[in-house]
PDB file of C-alpha atoms in Angstrom:
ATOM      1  CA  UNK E 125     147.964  76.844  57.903  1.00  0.00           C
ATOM      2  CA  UNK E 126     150.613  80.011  57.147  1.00  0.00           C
ATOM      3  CA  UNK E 127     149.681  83.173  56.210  1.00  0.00           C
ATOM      4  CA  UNK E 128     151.370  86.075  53.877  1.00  0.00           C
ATOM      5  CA  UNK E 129     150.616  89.114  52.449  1.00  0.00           C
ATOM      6  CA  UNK E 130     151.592  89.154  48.935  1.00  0.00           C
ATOM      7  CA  UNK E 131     150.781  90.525  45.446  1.00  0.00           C
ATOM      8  CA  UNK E 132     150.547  89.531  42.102  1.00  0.00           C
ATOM      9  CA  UNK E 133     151.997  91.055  38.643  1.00  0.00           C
ATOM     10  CA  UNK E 134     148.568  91.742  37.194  1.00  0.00           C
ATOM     11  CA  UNK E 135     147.655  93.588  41.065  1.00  0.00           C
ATOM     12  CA  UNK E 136     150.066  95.509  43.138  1.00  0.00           C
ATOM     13  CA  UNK E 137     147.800  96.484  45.785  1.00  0.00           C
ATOM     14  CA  UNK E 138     149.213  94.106  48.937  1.00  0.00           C
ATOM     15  CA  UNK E 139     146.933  91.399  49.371  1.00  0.00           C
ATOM     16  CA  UNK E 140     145.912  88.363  52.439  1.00  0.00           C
ATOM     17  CA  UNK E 141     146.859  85.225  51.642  1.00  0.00           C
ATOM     18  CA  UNK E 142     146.898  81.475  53.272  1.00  0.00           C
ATOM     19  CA  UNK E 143     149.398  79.540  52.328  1.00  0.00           C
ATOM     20  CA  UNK E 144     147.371  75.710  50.536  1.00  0.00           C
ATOM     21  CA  UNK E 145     149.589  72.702  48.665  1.00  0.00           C
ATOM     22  CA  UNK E 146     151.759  75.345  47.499  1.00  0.00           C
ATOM     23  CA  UNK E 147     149.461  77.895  46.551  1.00  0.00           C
ATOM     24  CA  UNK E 148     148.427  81.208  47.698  1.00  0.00           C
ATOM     25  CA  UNK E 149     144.945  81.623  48.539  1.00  0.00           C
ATOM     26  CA  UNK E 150     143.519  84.815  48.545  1.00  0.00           C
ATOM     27  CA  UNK E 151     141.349  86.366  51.674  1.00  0.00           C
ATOM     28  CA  UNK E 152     139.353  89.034  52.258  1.00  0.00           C
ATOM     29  CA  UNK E 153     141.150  91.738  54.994  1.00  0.00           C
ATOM     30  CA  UNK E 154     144.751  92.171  55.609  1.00  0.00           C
ATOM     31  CA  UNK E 155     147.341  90.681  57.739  1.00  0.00           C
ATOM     32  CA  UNK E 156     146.747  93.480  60.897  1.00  0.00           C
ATOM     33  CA  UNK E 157     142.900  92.978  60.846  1.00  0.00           C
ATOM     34  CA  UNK E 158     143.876  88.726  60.862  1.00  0.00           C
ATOM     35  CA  UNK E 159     145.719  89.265  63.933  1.00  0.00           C
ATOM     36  CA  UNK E 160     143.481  90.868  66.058  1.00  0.00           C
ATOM     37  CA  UNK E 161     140.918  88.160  65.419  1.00  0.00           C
ATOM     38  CA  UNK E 162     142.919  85.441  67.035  1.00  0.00           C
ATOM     39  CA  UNK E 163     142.823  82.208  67.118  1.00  0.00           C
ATOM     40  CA  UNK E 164     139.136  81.762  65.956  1.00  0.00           C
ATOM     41  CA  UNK E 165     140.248  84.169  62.981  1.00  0.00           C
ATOM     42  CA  UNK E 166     142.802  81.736  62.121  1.00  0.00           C
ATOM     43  CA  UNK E 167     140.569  79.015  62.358  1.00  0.00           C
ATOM     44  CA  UNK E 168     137.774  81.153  59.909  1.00  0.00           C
ATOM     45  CA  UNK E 169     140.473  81.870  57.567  1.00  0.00           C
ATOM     46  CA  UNK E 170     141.711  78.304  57.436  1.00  0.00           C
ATOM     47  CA  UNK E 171     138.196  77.398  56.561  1.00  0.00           C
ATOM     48  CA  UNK E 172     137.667  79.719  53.743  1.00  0.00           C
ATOM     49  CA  UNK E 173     141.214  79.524  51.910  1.00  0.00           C
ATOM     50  CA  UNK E 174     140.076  75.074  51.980  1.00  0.00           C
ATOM     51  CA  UNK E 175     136.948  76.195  50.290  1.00  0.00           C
ATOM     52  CA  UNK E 176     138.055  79.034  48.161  1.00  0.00           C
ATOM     53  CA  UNK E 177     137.529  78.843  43.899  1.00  0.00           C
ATOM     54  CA  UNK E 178     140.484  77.824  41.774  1.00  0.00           C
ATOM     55  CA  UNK E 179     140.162  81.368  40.385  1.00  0.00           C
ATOM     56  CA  UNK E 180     141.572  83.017  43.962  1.00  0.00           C
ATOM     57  CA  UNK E 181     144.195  80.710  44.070  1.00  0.00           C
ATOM     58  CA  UNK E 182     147.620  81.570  42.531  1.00  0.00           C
ATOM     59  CA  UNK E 183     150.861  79.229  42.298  1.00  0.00           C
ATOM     60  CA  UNK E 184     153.275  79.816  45.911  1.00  0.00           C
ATOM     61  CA  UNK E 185     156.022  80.635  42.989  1.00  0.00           C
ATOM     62  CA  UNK E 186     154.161  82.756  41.221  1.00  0.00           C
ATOM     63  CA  UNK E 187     153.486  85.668  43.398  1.00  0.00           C
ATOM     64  CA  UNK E 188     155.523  88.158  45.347  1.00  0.00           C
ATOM     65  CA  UNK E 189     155.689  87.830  49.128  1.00  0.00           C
ATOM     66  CA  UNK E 190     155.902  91.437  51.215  1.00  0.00           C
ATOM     67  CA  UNK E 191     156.874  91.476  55.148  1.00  0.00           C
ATOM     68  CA  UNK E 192     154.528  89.386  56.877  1.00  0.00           C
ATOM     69  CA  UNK E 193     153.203  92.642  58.279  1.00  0.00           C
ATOM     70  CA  UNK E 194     154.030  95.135  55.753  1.00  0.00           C
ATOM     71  CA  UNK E 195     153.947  98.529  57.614  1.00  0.00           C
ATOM     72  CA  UNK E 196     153.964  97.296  61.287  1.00  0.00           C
ATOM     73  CA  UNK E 197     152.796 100.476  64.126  1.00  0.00           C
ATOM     74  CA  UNK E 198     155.923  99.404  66.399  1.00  0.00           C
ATOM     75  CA  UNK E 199     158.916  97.346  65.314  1.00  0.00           C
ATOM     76  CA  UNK E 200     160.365  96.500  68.817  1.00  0.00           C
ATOM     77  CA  UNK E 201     164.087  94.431  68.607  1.00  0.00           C
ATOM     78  CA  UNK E 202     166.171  93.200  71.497  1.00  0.00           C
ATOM     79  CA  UNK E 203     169.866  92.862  71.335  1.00  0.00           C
ATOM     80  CA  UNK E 204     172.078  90.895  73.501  1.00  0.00           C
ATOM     81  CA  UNK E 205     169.130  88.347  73.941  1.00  0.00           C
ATOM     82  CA  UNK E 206     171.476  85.029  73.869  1.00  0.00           C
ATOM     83  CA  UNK E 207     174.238  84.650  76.663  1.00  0.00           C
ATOM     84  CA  UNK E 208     176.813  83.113  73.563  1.00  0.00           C
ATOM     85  CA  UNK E 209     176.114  86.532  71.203  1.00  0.00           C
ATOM     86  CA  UNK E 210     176.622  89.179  74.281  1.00  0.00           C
ATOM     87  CA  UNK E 211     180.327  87.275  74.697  1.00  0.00           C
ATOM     88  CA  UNK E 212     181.479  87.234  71.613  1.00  0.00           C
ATOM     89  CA  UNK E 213     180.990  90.846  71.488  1.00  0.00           C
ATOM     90  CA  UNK E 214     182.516  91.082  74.809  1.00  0.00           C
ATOM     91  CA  UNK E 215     179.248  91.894  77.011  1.00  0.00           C
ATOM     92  CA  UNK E 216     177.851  90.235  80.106  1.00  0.00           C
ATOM     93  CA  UNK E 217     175.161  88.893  80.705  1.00  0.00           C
ATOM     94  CA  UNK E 218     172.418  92.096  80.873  1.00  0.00           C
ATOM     95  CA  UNK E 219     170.127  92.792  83.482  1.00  0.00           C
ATOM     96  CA  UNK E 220     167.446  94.104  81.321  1.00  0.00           C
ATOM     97  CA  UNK E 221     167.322  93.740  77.814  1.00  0.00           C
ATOM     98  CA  UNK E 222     168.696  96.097  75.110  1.00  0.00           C
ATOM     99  CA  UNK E 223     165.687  97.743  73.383  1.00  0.00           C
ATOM    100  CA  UNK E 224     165.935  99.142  70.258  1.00  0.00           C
ATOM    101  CA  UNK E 225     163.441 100.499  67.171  1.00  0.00           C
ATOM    102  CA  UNK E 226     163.430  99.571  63.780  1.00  0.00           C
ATOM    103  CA  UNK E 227     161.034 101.988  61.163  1.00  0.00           C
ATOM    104  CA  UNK E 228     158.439 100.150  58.109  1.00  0.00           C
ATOM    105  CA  UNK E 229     161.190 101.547  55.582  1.00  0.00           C
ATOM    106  CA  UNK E 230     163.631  99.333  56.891  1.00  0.00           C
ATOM    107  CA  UNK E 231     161.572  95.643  56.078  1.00  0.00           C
ATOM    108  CA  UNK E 232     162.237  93.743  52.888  1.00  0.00           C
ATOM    109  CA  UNK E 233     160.618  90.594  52.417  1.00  0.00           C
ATOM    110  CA  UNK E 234     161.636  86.522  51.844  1.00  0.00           C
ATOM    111  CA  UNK E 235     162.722  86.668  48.189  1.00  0.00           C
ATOM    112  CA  UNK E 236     163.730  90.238  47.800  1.00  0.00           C
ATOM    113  CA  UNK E 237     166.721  91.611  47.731  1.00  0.00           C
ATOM    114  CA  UNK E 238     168.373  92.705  51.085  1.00  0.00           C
ATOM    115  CA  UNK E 239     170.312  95.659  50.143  1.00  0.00           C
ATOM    116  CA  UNK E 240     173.944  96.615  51.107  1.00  0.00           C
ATOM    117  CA  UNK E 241     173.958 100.180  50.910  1.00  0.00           C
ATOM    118  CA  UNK E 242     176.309 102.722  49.274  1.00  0.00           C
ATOM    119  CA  UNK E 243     177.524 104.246  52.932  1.00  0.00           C
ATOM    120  CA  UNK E 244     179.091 100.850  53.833  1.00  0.00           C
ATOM    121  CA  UNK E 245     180.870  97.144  53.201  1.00  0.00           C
ATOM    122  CA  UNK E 246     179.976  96.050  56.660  1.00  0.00           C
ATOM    123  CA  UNK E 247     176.376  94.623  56.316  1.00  0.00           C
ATOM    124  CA  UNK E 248     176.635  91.560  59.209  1.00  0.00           C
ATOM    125  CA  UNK E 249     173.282  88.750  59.040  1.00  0.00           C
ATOM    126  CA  UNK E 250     171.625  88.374  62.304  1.00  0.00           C
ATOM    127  CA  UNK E 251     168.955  85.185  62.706  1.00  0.00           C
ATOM    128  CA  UNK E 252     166.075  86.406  64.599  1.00  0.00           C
ATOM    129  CA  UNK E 253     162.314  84.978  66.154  1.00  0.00           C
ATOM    130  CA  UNK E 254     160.046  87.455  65.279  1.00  0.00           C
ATOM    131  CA  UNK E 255     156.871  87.887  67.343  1.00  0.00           C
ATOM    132  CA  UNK E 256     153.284  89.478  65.963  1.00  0.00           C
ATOM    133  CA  UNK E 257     151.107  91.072  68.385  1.00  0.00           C
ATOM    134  CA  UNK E 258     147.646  89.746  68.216  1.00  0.00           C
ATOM    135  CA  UNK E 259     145.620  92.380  70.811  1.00  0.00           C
ATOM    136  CA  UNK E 260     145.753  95.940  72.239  1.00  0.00           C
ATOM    137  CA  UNK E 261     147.863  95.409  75.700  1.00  0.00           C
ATOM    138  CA  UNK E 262     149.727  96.831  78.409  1.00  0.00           C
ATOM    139  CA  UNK E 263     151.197  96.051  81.601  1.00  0.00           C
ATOM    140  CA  UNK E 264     151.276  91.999  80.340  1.00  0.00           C
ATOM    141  CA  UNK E 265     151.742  89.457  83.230  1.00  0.00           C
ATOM    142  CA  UNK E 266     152.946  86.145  83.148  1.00  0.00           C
ATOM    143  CA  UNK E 267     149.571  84.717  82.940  1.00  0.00           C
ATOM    144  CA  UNK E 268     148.145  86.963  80.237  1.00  0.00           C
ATOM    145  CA  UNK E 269     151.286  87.740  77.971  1.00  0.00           C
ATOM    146  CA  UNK E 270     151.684  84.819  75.760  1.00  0.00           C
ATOM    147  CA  UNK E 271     147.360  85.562  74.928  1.00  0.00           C
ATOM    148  CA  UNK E 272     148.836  88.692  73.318  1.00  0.00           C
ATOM    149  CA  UNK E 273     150.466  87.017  70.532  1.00  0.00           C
ATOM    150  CA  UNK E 274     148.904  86.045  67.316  1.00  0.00           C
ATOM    151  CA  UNK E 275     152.211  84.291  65.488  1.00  0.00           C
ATOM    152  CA  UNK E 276     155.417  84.156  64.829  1.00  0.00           C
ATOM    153  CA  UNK E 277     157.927  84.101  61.614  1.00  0.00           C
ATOM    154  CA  UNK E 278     161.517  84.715  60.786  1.00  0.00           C
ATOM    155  CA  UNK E 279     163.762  87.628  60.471  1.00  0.00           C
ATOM    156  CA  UNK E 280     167.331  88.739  59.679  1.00  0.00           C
ATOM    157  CA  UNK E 281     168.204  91.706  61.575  1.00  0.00           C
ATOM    158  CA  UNK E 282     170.789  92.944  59.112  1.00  0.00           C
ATOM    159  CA  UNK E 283     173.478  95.106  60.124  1.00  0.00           C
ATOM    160  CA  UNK E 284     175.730  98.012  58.973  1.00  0.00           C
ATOM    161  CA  UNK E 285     178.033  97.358  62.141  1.00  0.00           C
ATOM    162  CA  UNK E 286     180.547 100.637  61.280  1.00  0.00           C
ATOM    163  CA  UNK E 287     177.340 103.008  61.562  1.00  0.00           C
ATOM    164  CA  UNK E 288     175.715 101.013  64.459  1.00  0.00           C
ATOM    165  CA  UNK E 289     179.108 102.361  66.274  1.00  0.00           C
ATOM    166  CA  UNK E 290     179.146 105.525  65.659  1.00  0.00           C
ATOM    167  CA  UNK E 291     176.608 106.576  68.402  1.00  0.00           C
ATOM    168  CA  UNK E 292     175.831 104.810  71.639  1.00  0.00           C
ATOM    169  CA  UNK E 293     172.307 104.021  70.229  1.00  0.00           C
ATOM    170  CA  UNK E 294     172.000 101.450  67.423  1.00  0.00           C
ATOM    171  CA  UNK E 295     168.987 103.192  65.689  1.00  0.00           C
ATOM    172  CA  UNK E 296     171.174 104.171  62.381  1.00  0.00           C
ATOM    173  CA  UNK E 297     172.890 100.895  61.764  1.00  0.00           C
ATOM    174  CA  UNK E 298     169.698  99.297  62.201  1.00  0.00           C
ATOM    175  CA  UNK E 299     167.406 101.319  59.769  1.00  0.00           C
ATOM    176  CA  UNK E 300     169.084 101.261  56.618  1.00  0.00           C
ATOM    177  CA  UNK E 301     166.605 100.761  53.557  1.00  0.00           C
ATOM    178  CA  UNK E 302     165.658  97.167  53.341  1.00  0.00           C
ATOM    179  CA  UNK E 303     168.045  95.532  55.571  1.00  0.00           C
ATOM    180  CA  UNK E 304     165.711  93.921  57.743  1.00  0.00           C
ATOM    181  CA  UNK E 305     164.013  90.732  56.535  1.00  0.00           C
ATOM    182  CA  UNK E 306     160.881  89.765  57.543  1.00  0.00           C
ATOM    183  CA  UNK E 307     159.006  86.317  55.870  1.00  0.00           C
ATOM    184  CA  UNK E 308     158.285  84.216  54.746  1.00  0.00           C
ATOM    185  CA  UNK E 309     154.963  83.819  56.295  1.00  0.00           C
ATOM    186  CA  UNK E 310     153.178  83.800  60.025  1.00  0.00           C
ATOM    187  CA  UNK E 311     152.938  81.034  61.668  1.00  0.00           C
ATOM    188  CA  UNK E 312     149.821  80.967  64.276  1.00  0.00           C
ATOM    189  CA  UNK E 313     150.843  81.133  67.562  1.00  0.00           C
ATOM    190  CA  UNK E 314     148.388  78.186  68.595  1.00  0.00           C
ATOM    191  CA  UNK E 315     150.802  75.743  66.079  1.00  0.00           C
ATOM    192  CA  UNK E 316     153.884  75.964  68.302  1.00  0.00           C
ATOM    193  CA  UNK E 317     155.529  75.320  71.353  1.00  0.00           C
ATOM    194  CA  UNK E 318     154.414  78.821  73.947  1.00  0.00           C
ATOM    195  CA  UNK E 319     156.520  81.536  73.667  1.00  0.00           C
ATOM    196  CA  UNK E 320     158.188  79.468  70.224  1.00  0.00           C
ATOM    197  CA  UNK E 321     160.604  78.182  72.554  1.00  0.00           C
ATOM    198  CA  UNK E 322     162.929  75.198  72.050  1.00  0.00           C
ATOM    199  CA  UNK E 323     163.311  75.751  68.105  1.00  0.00           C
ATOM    200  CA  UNK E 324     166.197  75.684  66.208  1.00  0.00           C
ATOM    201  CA  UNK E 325     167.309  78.597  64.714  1.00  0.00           C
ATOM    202  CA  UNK E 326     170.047  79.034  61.949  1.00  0.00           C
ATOM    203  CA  UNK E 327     171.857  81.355  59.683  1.00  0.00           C
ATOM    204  CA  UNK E 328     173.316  80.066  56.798  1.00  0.00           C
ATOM    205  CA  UNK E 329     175.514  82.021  54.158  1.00  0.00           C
ATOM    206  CA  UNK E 330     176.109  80.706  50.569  1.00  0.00           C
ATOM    207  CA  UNK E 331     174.514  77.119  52.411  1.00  0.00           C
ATOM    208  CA  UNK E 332     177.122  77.522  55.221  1.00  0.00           C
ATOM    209  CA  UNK E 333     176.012  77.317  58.602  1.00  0.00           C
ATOM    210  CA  UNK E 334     177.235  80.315  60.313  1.00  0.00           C
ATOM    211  CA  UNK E 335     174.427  80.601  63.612  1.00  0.00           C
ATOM    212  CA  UNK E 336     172.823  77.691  65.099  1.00  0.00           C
ATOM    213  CA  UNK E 337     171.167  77.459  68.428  1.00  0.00           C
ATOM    214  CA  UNK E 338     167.717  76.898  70.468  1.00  0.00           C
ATOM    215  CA  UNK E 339     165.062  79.462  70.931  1.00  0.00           C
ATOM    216  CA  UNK E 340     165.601  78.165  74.216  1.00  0.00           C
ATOM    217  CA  UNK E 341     168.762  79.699  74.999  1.00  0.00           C
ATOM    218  CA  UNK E 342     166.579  83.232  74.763  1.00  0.00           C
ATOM    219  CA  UNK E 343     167.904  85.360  78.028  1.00  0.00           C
ATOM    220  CA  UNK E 344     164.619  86.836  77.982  1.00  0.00           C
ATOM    221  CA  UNK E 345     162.289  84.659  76.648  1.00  0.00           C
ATOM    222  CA  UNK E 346     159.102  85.887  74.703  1.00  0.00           C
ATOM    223  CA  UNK E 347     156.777  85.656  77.760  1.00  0.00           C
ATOM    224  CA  UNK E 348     159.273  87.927  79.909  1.00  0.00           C
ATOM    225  CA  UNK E 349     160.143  90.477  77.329  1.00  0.00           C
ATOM    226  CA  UNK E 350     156.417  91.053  76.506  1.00  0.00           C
ATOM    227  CA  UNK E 351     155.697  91.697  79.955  1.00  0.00           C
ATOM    228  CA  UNK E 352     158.916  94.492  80.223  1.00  0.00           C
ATOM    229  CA  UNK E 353     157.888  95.979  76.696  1.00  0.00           C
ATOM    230  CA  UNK E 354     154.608  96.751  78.369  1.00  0.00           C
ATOM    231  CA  UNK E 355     155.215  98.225  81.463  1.00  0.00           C
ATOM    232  CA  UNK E 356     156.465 101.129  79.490  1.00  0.00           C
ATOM    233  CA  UNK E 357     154.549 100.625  75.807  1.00  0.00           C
ATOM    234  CA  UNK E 358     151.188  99.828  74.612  1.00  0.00           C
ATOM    235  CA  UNK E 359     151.406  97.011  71.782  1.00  0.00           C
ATOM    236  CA  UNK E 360     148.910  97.175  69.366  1.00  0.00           C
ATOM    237  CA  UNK E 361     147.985  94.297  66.729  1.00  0.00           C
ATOM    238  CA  UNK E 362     150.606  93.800  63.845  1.00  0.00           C
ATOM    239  CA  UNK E 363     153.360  95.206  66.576  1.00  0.00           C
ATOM    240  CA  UNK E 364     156.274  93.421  65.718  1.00  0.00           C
ATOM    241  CA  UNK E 365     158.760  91.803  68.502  1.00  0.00           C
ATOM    242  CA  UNK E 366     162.320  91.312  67.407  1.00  0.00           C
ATOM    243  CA  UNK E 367     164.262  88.430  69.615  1.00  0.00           C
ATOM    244  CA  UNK E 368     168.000  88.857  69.409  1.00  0.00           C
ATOM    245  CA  UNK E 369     170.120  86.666  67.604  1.00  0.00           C
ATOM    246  CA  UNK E 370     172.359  83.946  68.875  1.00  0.00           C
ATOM    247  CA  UNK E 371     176.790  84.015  68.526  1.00  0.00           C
ATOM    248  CA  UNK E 372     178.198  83.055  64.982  1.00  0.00           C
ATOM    249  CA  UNK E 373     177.383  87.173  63.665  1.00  0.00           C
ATOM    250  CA  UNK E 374     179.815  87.844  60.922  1.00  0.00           C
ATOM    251  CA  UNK E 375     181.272  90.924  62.550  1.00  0.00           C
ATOM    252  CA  UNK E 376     182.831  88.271  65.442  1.00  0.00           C
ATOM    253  CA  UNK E 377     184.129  86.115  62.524  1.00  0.00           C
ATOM    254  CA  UNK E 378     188.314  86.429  61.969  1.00  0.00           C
ATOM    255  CA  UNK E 379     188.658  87.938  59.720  1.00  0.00           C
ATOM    256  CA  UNK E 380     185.586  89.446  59.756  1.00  0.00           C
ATOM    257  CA  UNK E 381     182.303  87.905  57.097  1.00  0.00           C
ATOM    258  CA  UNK E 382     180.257  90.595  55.652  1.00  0.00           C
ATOM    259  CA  UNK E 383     177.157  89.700  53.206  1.00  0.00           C
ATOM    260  CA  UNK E 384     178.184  90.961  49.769  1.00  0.00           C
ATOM    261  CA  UNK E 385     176.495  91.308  46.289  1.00  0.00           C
ATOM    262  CA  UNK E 386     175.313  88.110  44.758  1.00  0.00           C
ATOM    263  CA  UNK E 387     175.404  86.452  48.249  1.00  0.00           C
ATOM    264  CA  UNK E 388     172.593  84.238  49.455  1.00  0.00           C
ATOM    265  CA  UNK E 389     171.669  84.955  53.054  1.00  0.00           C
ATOM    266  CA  UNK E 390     169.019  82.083  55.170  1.00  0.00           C
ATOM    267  CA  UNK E 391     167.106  82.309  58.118  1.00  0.00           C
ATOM    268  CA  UNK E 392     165.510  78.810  59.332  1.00  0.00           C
ATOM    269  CA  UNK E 393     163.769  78.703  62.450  1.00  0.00           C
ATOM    270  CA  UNK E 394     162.352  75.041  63.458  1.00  0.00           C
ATOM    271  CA  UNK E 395     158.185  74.720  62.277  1.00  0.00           C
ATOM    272  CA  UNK E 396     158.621  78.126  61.300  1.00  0.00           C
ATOM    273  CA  UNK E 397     160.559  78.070  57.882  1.00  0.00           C
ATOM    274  CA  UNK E 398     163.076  79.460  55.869  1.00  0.00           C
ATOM    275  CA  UNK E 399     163.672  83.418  55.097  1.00  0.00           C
ATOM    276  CA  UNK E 400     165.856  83.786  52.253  1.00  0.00           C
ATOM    277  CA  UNK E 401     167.239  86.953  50.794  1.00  0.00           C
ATOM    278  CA  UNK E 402     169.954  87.524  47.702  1.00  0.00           C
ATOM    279  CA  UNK E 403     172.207  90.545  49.140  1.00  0.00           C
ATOM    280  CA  UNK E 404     172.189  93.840  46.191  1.00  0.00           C
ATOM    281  CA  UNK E 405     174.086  96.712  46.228  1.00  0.00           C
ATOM    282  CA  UNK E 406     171.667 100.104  46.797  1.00  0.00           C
ATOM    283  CA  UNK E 407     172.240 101.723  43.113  1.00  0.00           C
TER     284      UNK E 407
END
C-alpha cells in the first residue's frame, strides 16, 4: 500500500492518506510521524485505511496530492550520481559525490504545475529516486544504513541551468519556487528491491522518452551515500535523499530542450510510479 499527503476542496489543512482501489483513505497523523514508525507503522496503517468507513474515503481523482513530505527538515540531492550524466556534461567519474541542498519552498507536487520562472527560458527535467528517512541516524554503516529508510518515490530535479552557472555552487539554480517535483506517493521501503536498486527510471517529455536507465547504474548507490551523508549530518525522519539523474538532460540535447509552458513533463521509476507535472510560467 502507497501513501500521500493530500487535501481536499472542502479542507485545506494537509492531510495522511493510503492510497485503496483508487481512493484516498484518510489516517490519523502525518506523513513525518508515519515514517518514524517503520515498517510495523506501515503495516498498522495498511490495516486501518482496509477497514476505514466509506465516509473517510475520497475518489484518487478527486483530491489534491502535496510533496510526499510536504516541508521535509533536510532536502539532501546528489549530482553527477550516473557515470552516462557526468559525461555528457563533460565530468569524470567523481570520487565523492556532489552534495547539494534544496529548501521546502522549492517542492511542488505530482499534478501541479512546475513553474518556469520569470528570470529564465532554461528550465532542464532531471529524473530522480528519491529516498525518505525513516529514523534519527548518524554515522550509518553498511549493515545499519538501508534500516534508516522508510520509502521511496519519484522526483524531477528541475533546473534553471543559466543560474546554476553562475556560481560554483548549484544552490540558486536549484531552489527556484516549485521546480522540484516530488510525488506521487511513498512507496514503503519493505515493497522493493534494498536500496530501490535495479529499477527503471525514465523521463519523458510531451510522451517522448528523453532519460531511461537502471537505478542500478547509481555511482553511489543508496546504501553508500547514506553512510557518507552521515558521517558529516544527522538525518532525521521525513529527511529527503535526492539520487542524481541519469544522461538524456535537456541542457546536453543539440540544440538544446528546455520544458516550456503547456509542456507535460514525466517521471516513472519501476514499482514506484509516475510523477507528472504540466510546466507554467511564474506570473
Amino acid at each position: 500500500m502507497n501513501f500521500v499527503t493530500f487535501r481536499t476542496a472542502s479542507d485545506l489543512t494537509p492531510r495522511l492518506g493510503a492510497v485503496v482501489n483508487e481512493s484516498v483513505v484518510t489516517l490519523p497523523s502525518d506523513m513525518i510521524s508515519l515514517c518514524a514508525k517503520g515498517a510495523a507503522g506501515f503495516a498498522a496503517a495498511a490495516e486501518m485505511a482496509a477497514a476505514a468507513p466509506a465516509e473517510d474515503r475520497h475518489p484518487l481523482t478527486a483530491v489534491e496530492l502535496l510533496p510526499v513530505v510536504p516541508r521535509p527538515g533536510k532536502i539532501i540531492c546528489l549530482g553527477l550520481n550516473y557515470a552516462d550524466h557526468a559525461a555528457e556534461g563533460g565530468n569524470s567519474k567523481p570520487e565523492y559525490p556532489s552534495l547539494f541542498m534544496r529548501g521546502p519552498s522549492s517542492l511542488t507536487a505530482h499534478g501541479a504545475p512546475l513553474r518556469r520562472p520569470r528570470a529564465s527560458t532554461q528550465l532542464d527535467f532531471e529524473a530522480e529516486l528519491a529516498v525518505v528517512i525513516g529514523t534519527t541516524c548518524r554515522h550509518l554503516t553498511p549493515a545499519n544504513a538501508l534500516q534508516a529508510v522508510a520509502g521511496y518515490s519519484c522526483f524531477n530535479d528541475g533546473t534553471l541551468r543559466d543560474y546554476q552557472r553562475k556560481t560554483a555552487q548549484w544552490t540558486i539554480g536549484k531552489n527556484f519556487d516549485e521546480t522540484g517535483s516530488f510525488g506521487p506517493w511513498l512507496v514503503p521501503a519493505s515493497t522493493l528491491p534494498a536500496g530501490a536498486a535495479g529499477l527503471k527510471i525514465e523521463s519523458r517529455l510531451n510522451g517522448t522518452v528523453m532519460q531511461s536507465s537502471n537505478t542500478a547504474h547509481m555511482l553511489f548507490p543508496v546504501e553508500e551515500t547514506l553512510c557518507l551523508i552521515t558521517e558529516a549530518i544527522t538525518l532525521d525522519p521525513g529527511d529527503v535523499i535526492i539520487m542524481g539523474t541519469p544522461a538524456g538532460v535537456g541542457y546536453a540535447r543539440r540544440p538544446p530542450v528546455w520544458m516550456k509552458a503547456s509542456d507535460t513533463i514525466e517521471v516513472e521509476i519501476e514499482g514506484i510510479g509516475i510523477l507528472s507535472n504540466r510546466i507554467e510560467d511564474e506570473a
